[in-house]
Structures are given as C-alpha cells and as structure tokens.
CSV table of C-alpha atoms in Angstrom, one decimal:
chain,number,residue,atom,x,y,z
U,1,MET,CA,-33.0,-20.9,61.9
U,2,THR,CA,-30.1,-20.1,64.3
U,3,ALA,CA,-30.9,-21.3,68.1
U,4,LEU,CA,-31.2,-18.7,70.2
U,5,PRO,CA,-28.1,-18.2,72.9
U,6,ASP,CA,-28.8,-18.7,76.3
U,7,LEU,CA,-30.5,-15.2,77.2
U,8,THR,CA,-29.3,-15.8,81.0
U,9,ARG,CA,-25.9,-15.7,80.4
U,10,ALA,CA,-23.9,-12.2,79.8
U,11,SER,CA,-21.9,-13.6,76.8
U,12,ALA,CA,-25.1,-13.5,75.0
U,13,TYR,CA,-25.0,-10.0,75.2
U,14,ASP,CA,-21.4,-9.8,73.6
U,15,TYR,CA,-20.7,-8.6,70.1
U,16,ASP,CA,-17.2,-7.2,68.4
U,17,LEU,CA,-16.7,-3.6,67.9
U,18,PRO,CA,-14.1,-2.3,65.8
U,19,PRO,CA,-12.1,0.5,68.1
U,20,GLY,CA,-12.8,3.2,65.3
U,21,LEU,CA,-16.0,3.3,65.5
U,22,VAL,CA,-16.3,4.6,69.1
U,23,ALA,CA,-16.8,8.1,68.9
U,24,ARG,CA,-14.3,10.0,70.9
U,25,TYR,CA,-15.8,13.8,69.9
U,26,PRO,CA,-18.8,14.9,69.3
U,27,THR,CA,-20.4,15.7,66.2
U,28,GLU,CA,-20.6,19.2,64.7
U,29,ARG,CA,-23.9,19.5,65.3
U,30,ARG,CA,-25.8,18.2,68.2
U,31,ASP,CA,-28.9,17.1,65.9
U,32,GLY,CA,-26.0,16.1,63.3
U,33,SER,CA,-25.5,12.5,64.1
U,34,ARG,CA,-27.2,9.4,62.5
U,35,LEU,CA,-30.4,7.6,63.7
U,36,LEU,CA,-31.0,4.0,63.3
U,37,VAL,CA,-34.7,3.1,63.6
U,38,VAL,CA,-35.3,-0.4,64.7
U,39,PRO,CA,-39.2,-1.6,64.8
U,40,PRO,CA,-40.1,-3.8,67.7
U,41,GLY,CA,-39.2,-7.7,67.3
U,42,ALA,CA,-43.0,-8.7,67.8
U,43,GLY,CA,-46.4,-7.4,67.1
U,44,PRO,CA,-47.8,-6.1,63.9
U,45,GLU,CA,-44.9,-4.1,62.9
U,46,ALA,CA,-42.0,-7.4,63.6
U,47,ASP,CA,-41.4,-7.8,59.8
U,48,GLN,CA,-40.6,-4.3,58.9
U,49,PRO,CA,-37.0,-3.5,58.3
U,50,ILE,CA,-34.8,-1.3,60.3
U,51,GLU,CA,-33.8,2.2,58.6
U,52,HIS,CA,-31.1,4.3,58.6
U,53,ARG,CA,-32.2,8.0,59.2
U,54,SER,CA,-30.9,11.1,60.6
U,55,PHE,CA,-32.0,12.4,64.2
U,56,PRO,CA,-34.1,15.4,63.3
U,57,ASP,CA,-36.1,12.4,61.2
U,58,LEU,CA,-37.3,11.6,64.5
U,59,LEU,CA,-40.1,13.8,64.5
U,60,GLU,CA,-41.5,11.6,61.8
U,61,TYR,CA,-42.4,8.7,64.3
U,62,LEU,CA,-43.7,10.7,66.8
U,63,ALA,CA,-47.8,12.0,66.6
U,64,PRO,CA,-50.0,14.1,68.2
U,65,GLY,CA,-51.3,13.5,71.7
U,66,ASP,CA,-47.6,11.1,72.2
U,67,LEU,CA,-45.6,12.1,75.2
U,68,LEU,CA,-41.9,12.3,75.2
U,69,VAL,CA,-40.2,11.9,78.6
U,70,LEU,CA,-36.7,13.7,79.3
U,71,ASN,CA,-34.2,13.4,82.0
U,72,GLU,CA,-33.5,16.6,83.3
U,73,SER,CA,-30.7,15.4,85.7
U,74,ARG,CA,-27.1,17.9,85.2
U,75,VAL,CA,-23.7,16.3,85.0
U,76,LEU,CA,-21.7,17.9,87.9
U,77,PRO,CA,-17.5,18.1,87.3
U,78,VAL,CA,-16.7,15.8,89.9
U,79,ARG,CA,-12.8,15.0,89.0
U,80,LEU,CA,-10.9,16.9,91.7
U,81,LEU,CA,-7.1,17.6,91.6
U,82,GLY,CA,-5.6,18.6,95.0
U,83,HIS,CA,-2.7,17.7,96.9
U,84,LYS,CA,-1.9,17.1,100.6
U,85,PRO,CA,-1.3,19.9,103.3
U,86,THR,CA,2.4,18.5,102.3
U,87,GLY,CA,2.3,19.1,98.8
U,88,ALA,CA,1.7,15.6,97.4
U,89,ALA,CA,-0.7,14.8,94.8
U,90,CYS,CA,-4.0,13.3,94.8
U,91,GLU,CA,-7.6,12.8,93.5
U,92,VAL,CA,-10.8,12.9,94.2
U,93,PHE,CA,-13.8,11.2,92.4
U,94,LEU,CA,-17.1,11.7,93.6
U,95,LEU,CA,-19.3,9.1,93.0
U,96,ARG,CA,-22.8,10.0,94.5
U,97,PRO,CA,-24.0,12.2,97.2
U,98,VAL,CA,-25.5,11.2,100.6
U,99,ASP,CA,-27.4,12.6,103.0
U,100,GLY,CA,-25.8,14.5,106.3
U,101,PRO,CA,-25.0,12.1,109.3
U,102,ASP,CA,-28.5,13.2,110.9
U,103,GLY,CA,-30.1,11.7,107.5
U,104,THR,CA,-31.5,14.6,105.4
U,105,PRO,CA,-30.0,15.9,102.4
U,106,ASP,CA,-26.5,17.7,102.6
U,107,ASP,CA,-26.4,20.2,99.4
U,108,LEU,CA,-24.2,18.4,97.6
U,109,LEU,CA,-21.2,18.6,100.5
U,110,ARG,CA,-21.1,14.9,101.5
U,111,TRP,CA,-20.2,12.1,98.9
U,112,GLU,CA,-19.0,8.7,98.6
U,113,ALA,CA,-16.0,8.9,96.6
U,114,LEU,CA,-12.9,7.0,95.5
U,115,VAL,CA,-9.5,8.4,96.0
U,116,ARG,CA,-6.0,8.1,94.8
U,117,PRO,CA,-3.2,7.6,96.4
U,118,GLY,CA,-5.9,5.4,98.9
U,119,SER,CA,-3.1,4.1,100.8
U,120,LYS,CA,-2.4,7.8,102.1
U,121,LEU,CA,-5.5,9.6,102.0
U,122,LYS,CA,-7.1,7.8,105.4
U,123,PRO,CA,-10.4,9.4,107.7
U,124,GLY,CA,-9.1,12.6,109.0
U,125,ARG,CA,-7.1,13.6,106.1
U,126,ARG,CA,-7.5,16.5,103.5
U,127,VAL,CA,-7.3,17.4,100.1
U,128,ILE,CA,-6.4,20.8,98.9
U,129,VAL,CA,-8.1,21.6,95.5
U,130,ALA,CA,-8.1,25.5,95.8
U,131,ALA,CA,-6.5,27.3,98.8
U,132,GLY,CA,-9.2,29.1,101.0
U,133,GLU,CA,-12.3,27.8,98.6
U,134,LEU,CA,-12.6,24.1,98.3
U,135,GLU,CA,-11.0,21.5,100.4
U,136,VAL,CA,-12.2,18.0,101.0
U,137,PHE,CA,-12.3,16.5,104.2
U,138,ILE,CA,-11.6,12.5,104.4
U,139,GLU,CA,-14.8,11.5,106.9
U,140,ASP,CA,-14.7,7.7,106.8
U,141,GLY,CA,-13.9,5.1,105.0
U,142,LEU,CA,-15.9,1.9,103.1
U,143,PRO,CA,-15.8,-1.5,102.6
U,144,ASP,CA,-15.2,-1.4,99.3
U,145,GLY,CA,-12.1,1.0,99.7
U,146,GLY,CA,-14.3,4.0,99.1
U,147,ARG,CA,-14.6,7.0,100.7
U,148,ILE,CA,-17.0,9.2,102.5
U,149,VAL,CA,-15.9,12.8,101.9
U,150,ARG,CA,-17.0,16.3,102.8
U,151,LEU,CA,-16.4,19.4,100.6
U,152,GLU,CA,-15.4,22.4,102.5
U,153,THR,CA,-16.3,25.4,100.4
U,154,SER,CA,-16.9,29.2,100.5
U,155,LEU,CA,-18.6,29.3,97.3
U,156,GLY,CA,-21.3,26.7,97.8
U,157,ALA,CA,-20.8,23.0,96.7
U,158,ASP,CA,-22.5,23.3,93.2
U,159,ALA,CA,-20.7,26.5,92.4
U,160,ALA,CA,-17.2,25.6,93.7
U,161,LEU,CA,-17.2,22.2,91.6
U,162,GLU,CA,-18.1,23.9,88.3
U,163,ARG,CA,-15.3,26.1,89.1
U,164,TYR,CA,-12.8,23.3,90.4
U,165,GLY,CA,-13.9,20.0,89.3
U,166,ARG,CA,-13.5,18.4,85.9
U,167,ILE,CA,-16.1,16.6,84.1
U,168,PRO,CA,-15.8,12.9,84.3
U,169,LEU,CA,-15.6,11.8,81.0
U,170,PRO,CA,-16.1,8.1,80.2
U,171,PRO,CA,-13.5,5.9,80.3
U,172,TYR,CA,-13.3,4.7,76.5
U,173,LEU,CA,-13.0,7.9,75.6
U,174,GLU,CA,-9.6,7.8,76.2
U,175,ARG,CA,-8.9,11.6,76.7
U,176,ASP,CA,-8.7,14.4,78.8
U,177,GLU,CA,-11.8,17.0,79.1
U,178,GLU,CA,-11.4,19.8,76.6
U,179,PRO,CA,-13.5,22.8,76.6
U,180,GLU,CA,-16.2,21.8,74.5
U,181,ASP,CA,-17.1,18.9,76.9
U,182,ARG,CA,-18.5,21.4,79.3
U,183,GLU,CA,-21.4,22.7,76.8
U,184,ARG,CA,-21.1,18.9,75.0
U,185,TYR,CA,-21.5,16.6,77.6
U,186,GLN,CA,-24.8,18.3,79.1
U,187,THR,CA,-28.0,17.9,77.4
U,188,VAL,CA,-29.4,21.5,76.5
U,189,PHE,CA,-32.4,20.3,79.1
U,190,ALA,CA,-30.5,20.0,82.3
U,191,ARG,CA,-31.7,21.6,85.1
U,192,VAL,CA,-30.8,19.2,88.3
U,193,PRO,CA,-27.5,18.5,89.6
U,194,GLY,CA,-26.4,15.0,90.6
U,195,SER,CA,-25.0,12.5,87.9
U,196,VAL,CA,-21.5,12.2,87.4
U,197,ALA,CA,-22.4,10.4,83.7
U,198,ALA,CA,-24.5,11.9,81.1
U,199,PRO,CA,-28.1,10.5,79.8
U,200,THR,CA,-26.3,10.5,76.5
U,201,ALA,CA,-29.8,9.8,74.7
U,202,GLY,CA,-30.8,13.4,75.4
U,203,LEU,CA,-27.3,14.9,74.3
U,204,HIS,CA,-28.8,14.6,70.5
U,205,PHE,CA,-31.5,17.3,70.7
U,206,THR,CA,-31.7,21.1,70.4
U,207,PRO,CA,-34.0,23.8,71.8
U,208,GLU,CA,-35.1,23.9,68.0
U,209,LEU,CA,-36.0,20.2,67.4
U,210,LEU,CA,-37.8,20.2,71.1
U,211,GLU,CA,-39.6,23.3,69.7
U,212,ARG,CA,-40.8,21.6,66.5
U,213,ILE,CA,-41.8,18.5,68.5
U,214,SER,CA,-44.2,20.4,70.8
U,215,ARG,CA,-45.5,22.3,67.6
U,216,ALA,CA,-46.3,19.1,66.4
U,217,GLY,CA,-48.5,18.1,69.4
U,218,VAL,CA,-46.4,15.9,71.3
U,219,ASP,CA,-46.3,16.6,74.8
U,220,VAL,CA,-42.7,16.9,76.5
U,221,THR,CA,-42.5,16.2,80.2
U,222,ARG,CA,-39.5,15.9,82.5
U,223,VAL,CA,-38.1,13.6,85.3
U,224,THR,CA,-34.7,13.0,87.0
U,225,LEU,CA,-32.7,10.0,87.6
U,226,HIS,CA,-29.2,10.8,88.6
U,227,VAL,CA,-26.1,8.7,86.5
U,228,GLY,CA,-23.5,7.0,88.3
U,229,PRO,CA,-20.5,5.8,87.7
U,230,GLY,CA,-22.2,1.8,87.9
U,231,THR,CA,-23.4,2.7,84.1
U,232,PHE,CA,-19.8,2.5,82.7
U,233,ARG,CA,-19.4,-1.3,84.4
U,234,PRO,CA,-19.5,-4.4,82.4
U,235,MET,CA,-21.4,-7.1,83.9
U,236,GLU,CA,-19.2,-9.1,86.4
U,237,ALA,CA,-21.3,-12.0,87.0
U,238,GLU,CA,-21.9,-14.6,83.9
U,239,ARG,CA,-25.3,-15.5,85.1
U,240,VAL,CA,-27.8,-12.4,85.0
U,241,GLU,CA,-30.0,-13.2,87.6
U,242,ASP,CA,-26.4,-12.7,89.6
U,243,HIS,CA,-25.9,-9.3,88.7
U,244,VAL,CA,-26.5,-6.6,91.5
U,245,MET,CA,-27.7,-3.5,90.0
U,246,HIS,CA,-25.8,0.0,91.1
U,247,ALA,CA,-28.6,2.0,93.1
U,248,GLU,CA,-29.6,5.3,91.4
U,249,ARG,CA,-31.7,8.5,92.7
U,250,TRP,CA,-34.9,8.7,90.5
U,251,GLU,CA,-37.5,11.3,90.8
U,252,VAL,CA,-40.8,11.8,89.1
U,253,PRO,CA,-42.7,15.1,89.9
U,254,PRO,CA,-46.7,15.3,89.7
U,255,GLU,CA,-46.9,17.2,86.3
U,256,ALA,CA,-44.6,14.0,85.2
U,257,ALA,CA,-47.2,11.6,86.2
U,258,ASP,CA,-50.1,13.5,85.7
U,259,ALA,CA,-48.7,13.8,81.7
U,260,VAL,CA,-48.3,9.8,81.6
U,261,ALA,CA,-52.1,9.7,82.7
U,262,ARG,CA,-53.2,11.9,80.1
U,263,THR,CA,-51.3,10.7,77.3
U,264,ARG,CA,-52.7,7.0,78.0
U,265,ALA,CA,-56.5,8.2,78.6
U,266,ARG,CA,-56.4,10.2,74.9
U,267,GLY,CA,-54.5,6.7,73.5
U,268,GLY,CA,-51.0,8.0,73.0
U,269,ARG,CA,-47.6,6.4,73.4
U,270,VAL,CA,-45.2,7.3,76.1
U,271,TRP,CA,-41.4,7.9,74.3
U,272,ALA,CA,-38.4,7.3,76.9
U,273,VAL,CA,-35.7,9.6,75.8
U,274,GLY,CA,-32.8,7.0,77.1
U,275,THR,CA,-32.5,4.1,79.1
U,276,THR,CA,-32.4,6.6,82.6
U,277,VAL,CA,-36.2,7.3,81.5
U,278,VAL,CA,-37.2,4.0,80.9
U,279,ARG,CA,-35.8,3.0,84.6
U,280,THR,CA,-37.4,6.1,86.2
U,281,LEU,CA,-40.8,5.4,84.3
U,282,GLU,CA,-41.0,1.9,85.4
U,283,SER,CA,-39.5,2.1,88.7
U,284,ALA,CA,-42.6,4.6,89.5
U,285,ALA,CA,-45.0,2.3,87.9
U,286,ALA,CA,-47.9,2.3,90.5
U,287,GLY,CA,-50.5,-0.1,88.3
U,288,ASP,CA,-51.3,-4.0,89.1
U,289,ALA,CA,-48.3,-5.8,87.8
U,290,SER,CA,-50.5,-8.7,87.0
U,291,ASP,CA,-52.9,-6.5,84.5
U,292,PRO,CA,-51.0,-5.2,81.2
U,293,ALA,CA,-53.9,-2.5,81.0
U,294,ASP,CA,-52.8,-0.9,83.9
U,295,ARG,CA,-49.8,1.1,83.4
U,296,THR,CA,-50.0,3.5,86.2
U,297,VAL,CA,-47.1,5.8,86.9
U,298,ARG,CA,-46.6,7.5,90.8
U,299,ALA,CA,-45.5,10.9,91.4
U,300,GLY,CA,-42.3,10.4,94.1
U,301,SER,CA,-39.0,9.9,94.7
U,302,GLY,CA,-36.3,7.4,95.9
U,303,GLU,CA,-33.8,5.4,94.6
U,304,THR,CA,-34.1,2.2,92.2
U,305,ARG,CA,-31.7,-0.8,91.4
U,306,LEU,CA,-34.1,-2.2,89.2
U,307,PHE,CA,-33.0,-4.7,86.3
U,308,LEU,CA,-34.9,-4.9,82.9
U,309,HIS,CA,-34.0,-7.4,80.7
U,310,PRO,CA,-36.2,-10.2,78.6
U,311,GLY,CA,-38.3,-11.7,80.5
U,312,VAL,CA,-38.5,-8.6,83.1
U,313,PRO,CA,-42.0,-6.3,81.3
U,314,ILE,CA,-41.6,-3.1,80.3
U,315,ARG,CA,-44.6,-1.7,81.6
U,316,VAL,CA,-45.2,2.1,81.3
U,317,VAL,CA,-42.8,3.0,77.9
U,318,ASP,CA,-43.9,2.6,74.7
U,319,GLY,CA,-40.9,3.6,72.4
U,320,LEU,CA,-37.2,4.7,73.2
U,321,VAL,CA,-34.8,6.8,71.7
U,322,THR,CA,-30.9,6.0,73.1
U,323,ASN,CA,-27.3,5.6,72.1
U,324,PHE,CA,-25.3,2.2,71.4
U,325,HIS,CA,-24.1,0.3,74.3
U,326,LEU,CA,-21.1,-1.6,75.7
U,327,PRO,CA,-21.0,-5.0,75.0
U,328,ARG,CA,-22.5,-7.2,78.1
U,329,SER,CA,-23.6,-4.3,79.5
U,330,THR,CA,-26.9,-4.2,81.9
U,331,LEU,CA,-28.1,-0.6,79.0
U,332,LEU,CA,-27.8,-3.5,76.2
U,333,MET,CA,-30.0,-5.8,78.4
U,334,LEU,CA,-32.7,-3.1,78.7
U,335,VAL,CA,-32.7,-2.5,74.8
U,336,ALA,CA,-33.4,-6.1,74.2
U,337,ALA,CA,-36.2,-6.2,76.7
U,338,MET,CA,-37.5,-3.6,74.5
U,339,ALA,CA,-37.1,-4.4,71.0
U,340,GLY,CA,-36.8,-8.1,71.7
U,341,TYR,CA,-33.1,-9.6,71.5
U,342,GLU,CA,-32.8,-10.5,67.7
U,343,ARG,CA,-33.8,-7.7,66.6
U,344,THR,CA,-31.6,-5.7,68.8
U,345,MET,CA,-28.5,-7.6,67.9
U,346,GLU,CA,-29.2,-7.4,64.4
U,347,ALA,CA,-29.6,-3.5,64.9
U,348,TYR,CA,-26.0,-3.8,66.5
U,349,ALA,CA,-24.7,-5.8,63.8
U,350,GLN,CA,-26.2,-3.5,60.9
U,351,ALA,CA,-25.0,-0.1,63.1
U,352,VAL,CA,-21.2,-1.9,62.8
U,353,ARG,CA,-21.5,-2.8,59.4
U,354,GLU,CA,-23.0,0.5,58.8
U,355,ALA,CA,-19.9,2.2,60.3
U,356,TYR,CA,-22.4,4.3,62.9
U,357,ARG,CA,-20.4,5.6,65.6
U,358,PHE,CA,-20.9,4.2,69.1
U,359,TYR,CA,-21.3,5.3,73.0
U,360,SER,CA,-21.9,8.1,74.6
U,361,TYR,CA,-20.8,10.8,71.3
U,362,GLY,CA,-22.4,8.6,69.0
U,363,ASP,CA,-25.0,8.1,67.0
U,364,ALA,CA,-28.7,7.4,67.9
U,365,MET,CA,-31.2,4.3,68.0
U,366,LEU,CA,-34.8,4.6,67.9
U,367,ILE,CA,-36.9,1.6,69.1
U,368,LEU,CA,-40.5,1.9,67.7
U,369,PRO,CA,-43.5,1.0,70.0
U,370,LYS,CA,-45.6,-2.6,69.1
U,371,LEU,CA,-48.5,0.0,68.1
U,372,PRO,CA,-47.3,1.9,65.1
U,373,SER,CA,-50.6,4.5,66.0
U,374,SER,CA,-51.1,7.1,68.9
U,375,ARG,CA,-54.5,7.0,68.3
U,376,VAL,CA,-55.8,3.2,69.7
U,377,SER,CA,-58.5,4.2,71.2
U,378,ALA,CA,-59.6,5.5,67.9
U,379,GLU,CA,-58.4,2.0,66.2
U,380,THR,CA,-60.7,0.1,68.5
U,381,SER,CA,-63.4,1.9,68.1
U,382,GLY,CA,-63.8,2.5,64.1
U,383,GLY,CA,-63.1,6.1,63.9
U,384,PRO,CA,-60.2,7.2,62.2
U,385,ALA,CA,-56.6,6.3,63.2
U,386,GLN,CA,-53.7,9.0,63.3
U,387,ALA,CA,-50.8,7.6,61.8
U,388,PRO,CA,-47.0,8.3,63.1
U,389,GLY,CA,-45.6,11.4,61.3
U,390,THR,CA,-48.7,13.3,60.0
U,391,ALA,CA,-48.1,15.8,62.3
C-alpha cells in the first residue's frame, strides 16, 4: 500500500490537469454536465465504486426528508473600465463591499478595490466610468496596495454596476466577458447581490430540476455567502496551518436554521450545494463541538475565515454537490475533509482520465454521506428504512 503524503503540506493536494480540460464555456444546457458520484472514504459505503452519471441523476441520491441548501448570493459586475479626467484609461476591480465610515452598511456604495494603474490612482483621485451616471472616488489606500473607493452614481449602486460593470470571469478562462456570461455565470436562484465570483456548484441547477427535487419530498432552503476574490488564489504557504483564509460575509436566515433542525429531527440528511454552503453552515454551527451528535445551526450573520481541511471535523453537512477545484486550493482541501483524502484524489484522477470538464463552467461531483439512508431513526428503531432514490 502506498504511504499517504503529509496532509499538512499544500503539495499533498497537487495534481496534473491537462489545459484542454479547463471548461472555458458553459454547456449548452445548465444541467447538461456530467456528475462524478463519490462514496465517502469511510463508513459503510467506503467500499462502493465511484460512478459516472449525468447531473439530473442527482435526484436518485436524494431521499424524502432530506434538505438541499443553496447559496443565493448574486454575482455583481464589478470590473469597471473608465478614465481619469485627463482621459487616461484605468480600471477599478471591486473586491468586497465595506461599511460606511460610521460602521453601518453603505448599500454597495463603498468597496475595497484594486486599481490600475496603481501609481496614478492615489486617494483623492477619481475615475469616470460613465459621465453623469457613475464615477469612482478613491477614498483611501490600504497596506496591501488596495484602495477604499466610493461609487458616486445617480442610478443606485446595484443598477449602475449592472449597466456599466463587467462580469469578473475567473482568470483561468483566459477570455473576456461574452453576452451569455451575464446569464450563465449566475445561478437561477441568485437573489442577494454581493459576490465577485459565482458559487459555481449552483450553476448546474434549472428551475425544472429544483421543482422535481421539491416534488420528491426533499426540502430546499437558502443561505448566503458572498464569494470573494480569494477563492481563485492558490495557497502560498506550504504548511496548511500557516495559511490565512480570506474573509467572506455569510448569513443564515431563521428559516434555514429551522429547516436544518427539522431535518435532523426526522433523521434526514443535509446536502450542501457548493463549498460556500459548507463554510456557511459550519460557521453557523452552534452545538457542542465535542459532541458529534449535536449539530445545531444558529441563525445569524457575520464574516468567516473558516478553513476546513482533513483533520477539521464537518459538523453539520452530510453530502456535497461541488465542481472540480484548482490544485493546492483550500476548496480541494475542503472536499478532502468531506470525502477523505485518498477517495478525493482517486476521484480527481478518474475525472482527468475520463476527460471531465474542470473548474467554474465544468462538470460536477457529488460526495455521498457516510449514512446512505435519510431515515436513520427508522433504521435504529427497527422500522423500515427509506433508501436513497426511492422518491
């Protein structure tokens, strides 16, 4: 048996990906992707083989009484191209909204941002994006070279960004925004503006598939985590423990916390659509961390820097729908925490061999829970168990 690499090193999460497997455009249909089904690396399902399915087959693995949790954050077009009053071209990339000077939310008017050319756009300067409708005032500099900027607009920040901003496509797509990206780099359930990158696991869902899932007796609820630009950054530290996670804003509304509680009470399983949902629910975990059976989620909001990797327990989420992630990324480490390191790397090796499409516009992976039945209480009481996929 091959010895495991040192899982405390970022190099353990490296893999070779042929450039041709990076999906630069979406599939014709949202749910037209393939689905790699991965049994967990531990528990009663550990000896089951990896399966190659289509995304709509997801429904076969959900059971009545389960809960599907979506991230309803909406991507904002945060790339702003403009010019200085002198006419010189420049660019502002909005990274994350910040509160106003008095500490209260500022309706997406105040942002942490990157600017180009940085040497010319000092505090006090302004960028004209659309004369009379949208200008960017540089308020302050940041130690890392970024800026605090304020949008000055007669339209309202959200409307101005939708009209004049550009979608911040991931750098690995190696192309500029095209018309279809406005729709396809957004989930069909996106509602709350604030992300600068899509929660990509949700891109595969159609309204029709969500309706079929609901009709099958699976509850659906929503949380919010606004994805920041750090999601694209590979780890620079070699030791996992030395990595500092980027902060992202999250919210779990009371109805979502209640849905998790009801699901637990009836023996159902909690499925996260995307690593963003995992980080949100695990950030909101309110139970006794020393008690694996206490999987309470509290309603609330805040910022999280939670870093989930092998060795850190996943307390709330049972199953995960996700895309394929970059080598040496914190997202790949989260997947390994869910499925087990060996099973995760085996799945990625199979995906490469079978020419799956990778990254944001790519195919999906389904990590199955350790317990195959959503009716755990029925099994333990001697009653009939509800098998997955019998909806």
